[in-house]
Amino acid sequence: DLNPRSDYSRTNFDNRHGLAFSFNANPWRGLGVGAVYRYYSGYPINELLGTDVNGDRDTLDRPVKGLHDTTVPIRSPLDGDGRAIRNGIDGESQSILDLRFQYIVNLPQRNTVGFFWEIYNATDRVNFGNPTGSRNSANFMVPIVTNNPRTMQLGVRYTF
């Protein structure tokens, strides 16, 4: 493009809001409980035409109001020229809770045996990945990718 200033906007990896916290507790003898919670507001989505309309040999052209919105409305905010701003659509948020339960038994001579149960994405929330912002795709703004569902693992550890 001949006007780089028209591309000033959020970066592809601009994650505006992030929250993370964790805790570990040992409520009784060798029993332990822990949790990690993470929330992310999501990466932005760039709405593109998916075709080269300005002849610069790329498919990174954004829709313009009045030209490209006759069948599908433009979802991004518009700049002063009526063009969709780069990375103007907020992406899919992520909310993840991981849990851990453990019980550690002390054995003679400073040996221990530990039993662990770890649950990832304990709430089993469907955390979608960002959909495609290409307007010529059949999956335009349709989330089709998800992160992992709830998974668990059991473990035993002997320390000597």
PDB file of C-alpha atoms in Angstrom:
ATOM      1  CA  ASP A   1       0.000   0.000   0.000  1.00  0.00           C
ATOM      2  CA  LEU A   2       1.163   3.509  -0.711  1.00  0.00           C
ATOM      3  CA  ASN A   3      -0.153   4.959   2.552  1.00  0.00           C
ATOM      4  CA  PRO A   4       1.417   3.145   5.548  1.00  0.00           C
ATOM      5  CA  ARG A   5      -0.349   5.512   7.985  1.00  0.00           C
ATOM      6  CA  SER A   6      -3.647   3.876   7.096  1.00  0.00           C
ATOM      7  CA  ASP A   7      -2.356   0.701   8.758  1.00  0.00           C
ATOM      8  CA  TYR A   8      -1.712   2.238  12.203  1.00  0.00           C
ATOM      9  CA  SER A   9      -3.724   0.180  14.659  1.00  0.00           C
ATOM     10  CA  ARG A  10      -3.552  -2.587  17.213  1.00  0.00           C
ATOM     11  CA  THR A  11      -0.888  -5.218  16.622  1.00  0.00           C
ATOM     12  CA  ASN A  12      -1.819  -8.802  15.780  1.00  0.00           C
ATOM     13  CA  PHE A  13      -0.818  -9.833  19.313  1.00  0.00           C
ATOM     14  CA  ASP A  14      -2.541  -7.023  21.217  1.00  0.00           C
ATOM     15  CA  ASN A  15      -4.212  -8.774  24.129  1.00  0.00           C
ATOM     16  CA  ARG A  16      -5.776  -5.845  26.004  1.00  0.00           C
ATOM     17  CA  HIS A  17      -6.874  -7.617  29.159  1.00  0.00           C
ATOM     18  CA  GLY A  18      -5.147 -10.419  30.978  1.00  0.00           C
ATOM     19  CA  LEU A  19      -5.744 -11.733  34.459  1.00  0.00           C
ATOM     20  CA  ALA A  20      -3.991 -14.604  36.163  1.00  0.00           C
ATOM     21  CA  PHE A  21      -3.946 -15.785  39.733  1.00  0.00           C
ATOM     22  CA  SER A  22      -3.078 -18.953  41.590  1.00  0.00           C
ATOM     23  CA  PHE A  23      -3.113 -20.418  45.047  1.00  0.00           C
ATOM     24  CA  ASN A  24      -1.724 -23.435  46.866  1.00  0.00           C
ATOM     25  CA  ALA A  25      -2.905 -24.675  50.237  1.00  0.00           C
ATOM     26  CA  ASN A  26      -1.990 -27.542  52.517  1.00  0.00           C
ATOM     27  CA  PRO A  27      -5.103 -27.822  54.701  1.00  0.00           C
ATOM     28  CA  TRP A  28      -4.224 -31.035  56.511  1.00  0.00           C
ATOM     29  CA  ARG A  29      -0.979 -32.993  56.863  1.00  0.00           C
ATOM     30  CA  GLY A  30       0.088 -34.191  53.391  1.00  0.00           C
ATOM     31  CA  LEU A  31      -3.057 -33.044  51.601  1.00  0.00           C
ATOM     32  CA  GLY A  32      -2.585 -30.197  49.128  1.00  0.00           C
ATOM     33  CA  VAL A  33      -4.883 -28.237  46.833  1.00  0.00           C
ATOM     34  CA  GLY A  34      -3.934 -25.740  44.135  1.00  0.00           C
ATOM     35  CA  ALA A  35      -5.556 -23.768  41.347  1.00  0.00           C
ATOM     36  CA  VAL A  36      -4.494 -21.498  38.490  1.00  0.00           C
ATOM     37  CA  TYR A  37      -7.037 -19.231  36.771  1.00  0.00           C
ATOM     38  CA  ARG A  38      -6.299 -17.307  33.569  1.00  0.00           C
ATOM     39  CA  TYR A  39      -8.438 -14.910  31.550  1.00  0.00           C
ATOM     40  CA  TYR A  40      -7.443 -13.221  28.291  1.00  0.00           C
ATOM     41  CA  SER A  41      -9.584 -10.827  26.279  1.00  0.00           C
ATOM     42  CA  GLY A  42      -8.381 -12.226  22.951  1.00  0.00           C
ATOM     43  CA  TYR A  43      -6.300 -11.149  19.984  1.00  0.00           C
ATOM     44  CA  PRO A  44      -7.858  -8.788  17.403  1.00  0.00           C
ATOM     45  CA  ILE A  45      -9.260  -9.927  14.071  1.00  0.00           C
ATOM     46  CA  ASN A  46      -8.390  -8.149  10.833  1.00  0.00           C
ATOM     47  CA  GLU A  47     -11.348  -7.879   8.446  1.00  0.00           C
ATOM     48  CA  LEU A  48     -10.064  -8.362   4.894  1.00  0.00           C
ATOM     49  CA  LEU A  49     -11.607  -8.704   1.457  1.00  0.00           C
ATOM     50  CA  GLY A  50      -9.472 -11.737   0.636  1.00  0.00           C
ATOM     51  CA  THR A  51      -8.836 -10.445  -2.890  1.00  0.00           C
ATOM     52  CA  ASP A  52      -6.458  -7.910  -4.404  1.00  0.00           C
ATOM     53  CA  VAL A  53      -8.592  -4.904  -5.380  1.00  0.00           C
ATOM     54  CA  ASN A  54      -5.882  -2.228  -5.457  1.00  0.00           C
ATOM     55  CA  GLY A  55      -3.370  -4.109  -7.634  1.00  0.00           C
ATOM     56  CA  ASP A  56      -0.507  -4.323  -5.122  1.00  0.00           C
ATOM     57  CA  ARG A  57      -0.288  -8.142  -5.414  1.00  0.00           C
ATOM     58  CA  ASP A  58      -1.481  -9.005  -1.907  1.00  0.00           C
ATOM     59  CA  THR A  59      -4.833 -10.011  -0.426  1.00  0.00           C
ATOM     60  CA  LEU A  60      -4.627  -7.714   2.593  1.00  0.00           C
ATOM     61  CA  ASP A  61      -7.117  -5.136   1.316  1.00  0.00           C
ATOM     62  CA  ARG A  62      -9.763  -3.991   3.790  1.00  0.00           C
ATOM     63  CA  PRO A  63     -13.389  -3.298   2.832  1.00  0.00           C
ATOM     64  CA  VAL A  64     -14.592   0.235   2.092  1.00  0.00           C
ATOM     65  CA  LYS A  65     -18.045   1.509   3.010  1.00  0.00           C
ATOM     66  CA  GLY A  66     -20.248   1.913  -0.045  1.00  0.00           C
ATOM     67  CA  LEU A  67     -18.104  -0.426  -2.191  1.00  0.00           C
ATOM     68  CA  HIS A  68     -17.806  -3.703  -0.317  1.00  0.00           C
ATOM     69  CA  ASP A  69     -20.801  -3.714   2.047  1.00  0.00           C
ATOM     70  CA  THR A  70     -23.695  -4.319  -0.340  1.00  0.00           C
ATOM     71  CA  THR A  71     -24.163  -8.007   0.594  1.00  0.00           C
ATOM     72  CA  VAL A  72     -22.251  -8.348   3.868  1.00  0.00           C
ATOM     73  CA  PRO A  73     -22.015  -5.438   6.332  1.00  0.00           C
ATOM     74  CA  ILE A  74     -18.583  -4.307   7.469  1.00  0.00           C
ATOM     75  CA  ARG A  75     -18.048  -5.424  11.058  1.00  0.00           C
ATOM     76  CA  SER A  76     -14.942  -3.365  11.842  1.00  0.00           C
ATOM     77  CA  PRO A  77     -15.056   0.277  12.883  1.00  0.00           C
ATOM     78  CA  LEU A  78     -14.314   2.583   9.953  1.00  0.00           C
ATOM     79  CA  ASP A  79     -11.561   5.172   9.577  1.00  0.00           C
ATOM     80  CA  GLY A  80     -12.055   8.663   8.148  1.00  0.00           C
ATOM     81  CA  ASP A  81     -11.997   7.321   4.584  1.00  0.00           C
ATOM     82  CA  GLY A  82     -14.724   4.746   5.261  1.00  0.00           C
ATOM     83  CA  ARG A  83     -12.249   1.847   5.254  1.00  0.00           C
ATOM     84  CA  ALA A  84     -12.355  -0.867   7.908  1.00  0.00           C
ATOM     85  CA  ILE A  85      -9.559  -0.245  10.403  1.00  0.00           C
ATOM     86  CA  ARG A  86      -6.845  -2.850  10.719  1.00  0.00           C
ATOM     87  CA  ASN A  87      -7.462  -5.361  13.549  1.00  0.00           C
ATOM     88  CA  GLY A  88     -10.699  -3.603  14.443  1.00  0.00           C
ATOM     89  CA  ILE A  89     -12.701  -6.619  15.649  1.00  0.00           C
ATOM     90  CA  ASP A  90     -12.177  -7.962  19.166  1.00  0.00           C
ATOM     91  CA  GLY A  91     -11.176 -11.617  19.197  1.00  0.00           C
ATOM     92  CA  GLU A  92     -12.457 -14.523  21.249  1.00  0.00           C
ATOM     93  CA  SER A  93     -11.788 -14.398  24.988  1.00  0.00           C
ATOM     94  CA  GLN A  94     -10.208 -17.279  26.894  1.00  0.00           C
ATOM     95  CA  SER A  95     -11.065 -18.384  30.443  1.00  0.00           C
ATOM     96  CA  ILE A  96      -9.144 -21.333  31.881  1.00  0.00           C
ATOM     97  CA  LEU A  97      -9.196 -22.910  35.350  1.00  0.00           C
ATOM     98  CA  ASP A  98      -6.655 -25.612  36.216  1.00  0.00           C
ATOM     99  CA  LEU A  99      -6.862 -27.577  39.495  1.00  0.00           C
ATOM    100  CA  ARG A 100      -4.457 -29.847  41.361  1.00  0.00           C
ATOM    101  CA  PHE A 101      -5.046 -32.175  44.293  1.00  0.00           C
ATOM    102  CA  GLN A 102      -2.192 -34.003  45.966  1.00  0.00           C
ATOM    103  CA  TYR A 103      -1.519 -36.221  48.924  1.00  0.00           C
ATOM    104  CA  ILE A 104       2.054 -36.842  50.031  1.00  0.00           C
ATOM    105  CA  VAL A 105       2.931 -39.622  52.453  1.00  0.00           C
ATOM    106  CA  ASN A 106       6.189 -39.428  54.403  1.00  0.00           C
ATOM    107  CA  LEU A 107       8.084 -42.715  54.498  1.00  0.00           C
ATOM    108  CA  PRO A 108      11.106 -43.729  56.615  1.00  0.00           C
ATOM    109  CA  GLN A 109      14.530 -42.259  55.794  1.00  0.00           C
ATOM    110  CA  ARG A 110      13.154 -39.050  54.253  1.00  0.00           C
ATOM    111  CA  ASN A 111      11.471 -40.927  51.380  1.00  0.00           C
ATOM    112  CA  THR A 112       8.020 -39.843  50.203  1.00  0.00           C
ATOM    113  CA  VAL A 113       5.333 -41.081  47.881  1.00  0.00           C
ATOM    114  CA  GLY A 114       2.951 -38.564  46.324  1.00  0.00           C
ATOM    115  CA  PHE A 115      -0.387 -39.036  44.607  1.00  0.00           C
ATOM    116  CA  PHE A 116      -1.534 -36.321  42.227  1.00  0.00           C
ATOM    117  CA  TRP A 117      -4.730 -35.514  40.335  1.00  0.00           C
ATOM    118  CA  GLU A 118      -4.542 -32.589  37.903  1.00  0.00           C
ATOM    119  CA  ILE A 119      -7.520 -31.198  35.985  1.00  0.00           C
ATOM    120  CA  TYR A 120      -6.927 -28.805  33.097  1.00  0.00           C
ATOM    121  CA  ASN A 121      -9.793 -26.543  31.944  1.00  0.00           C
ATOM    122  CA  ALA A 122     -11.802 -27.813  34.929  1.00  0.00           C
ATOM    123  CA  THR A 123     -14.903 -25.817  33.966  1.00  0.00           C
ATOM    124  CA  ASP A 124     -14.829 -27.443  30.502  1.00  0.00           C
ATOM    125  CA  ARG A 125     -15.463 -24.038  28.938  1.00  0.00           C
ATOM    126  CA  VAL A 126     -15.293 -24.002  25.161  1.00  0.00           C
ATOM    127  CA  ASN A 127     -12.500 -21.523  24.406  1.00  0.00           C
ATOM    128  CA  PHE A 128     -12.784 -20.736  20.721  1.00  0.00           C
ATOM    129  CA  GLY A 129      -9.860 -19.572  18.632  1.00  0.00           C
ATOM    130  CA  ASN A 130     -10.258 -16.508  16.447  1.00  0.00           C
ATOM    131  CA  PRO A 131     -12.318 -16.996  13.299  1.00  0.00           C
ATOM    132  CA  THR A 132     -11.037 -15.896   9.925  1.00  0.00           C
ATOM    133  CA  GLY A 133     -11.549 -12.251   9.022  1.00  0.00           C
ATOM    134  CA  SER A 134     -11.422 -12.930   5.284  1.00  0.00           C
ATOM    135  CA  ARG A 135     -14.779 -11.908   3.834  1.00  0.00           C
ATOM    136  CA  ASN A 136     -14.499 -14.270   0.854  1.00  0.00           C
ATOM    137  CA  SER A 137     -14.249 -17.317   3.143  1.00  0.00           C
ATOM    138  CA  ALA A 138     -17.280 -19.491   3.833  1.00  0.00           C
ATOM    139  CA  ASN A 139     -16.177 -19.361   7.495  1.00  0.00           C
ATOM    140  CA  PHE A 140     -16.014 -15.558   7.743  1.00  0.00           C
ATOM    141  CA  MET A 141     -16.386 -14.709  11.466  1.00  0.00           C
ATOM    142  CA  VAL A 142     -17.461 -18.280  12.296  1.00  0.00           C
ATOM    143  CA  PRO A 143     -15.393 -19.834  15.110  1.00  0.00           C
ATOM    144  CA  ILE A 144     -14.286 -23.294  13.962  1.00  0.00           C
ATOM    145  CA  VAL A 145     -11.256 -23.950  16.200  1.00  0.00           C
ATOM    146  CA  THR A 146     -11.301 -24.596  19.938  1.00  0.00           C
ATOM    147  CA  ASN A 147      -8.639 -25.094  22.563  1.00  0.00           C
ATOM    148  CA  ASN A 148      -8.443 -28.291  24.585  1.00  0.00           C
ATOM    149  CA  PRO A 149     -11.507 -29.519  26.484  1.00  0.00           C
ATOM    150  CA  ARG A 150     -11.274 -30.679  30.097  1.00  0.00           C
ATOM    151  CA  THR A 151      -8.447 -33.149  30.516  1.00  0.00           C
ATOM    152  CA  MET A 152      -7.161 -34.917  33.609  1.00  0.00           C
ATOM    153  CA  GLN A 153      -4.112 -36.840  34.640  1.00  0.00           C
ATOM    154  CA  LEU A 154      -3.219 -38.989  37.607  1.00  0.00           C
ATOM    155  CA  GLY A 155       0.309 -39.322  38.861  1.00  0.00           C
ATOM    156  CA  VAL A 156       2.387 -41.092  41.443  1.00  0.00           C
ATOM    157  CA  ARG A 157       5.834 -39.896  42.485  1.00  0.00           C
ATOM    158  CA  TYR A 158       8.298 -41.699  44.709  1.00  0.00           C
ATOM    159  CA  THR A 159      11.065 -39.541  46.109  1.00  0.00           C
ATOM    160  CA  PHE A 160      14.163 -41.126  47.624  1.00  0.00           C
TER     161      PHE A 160
END
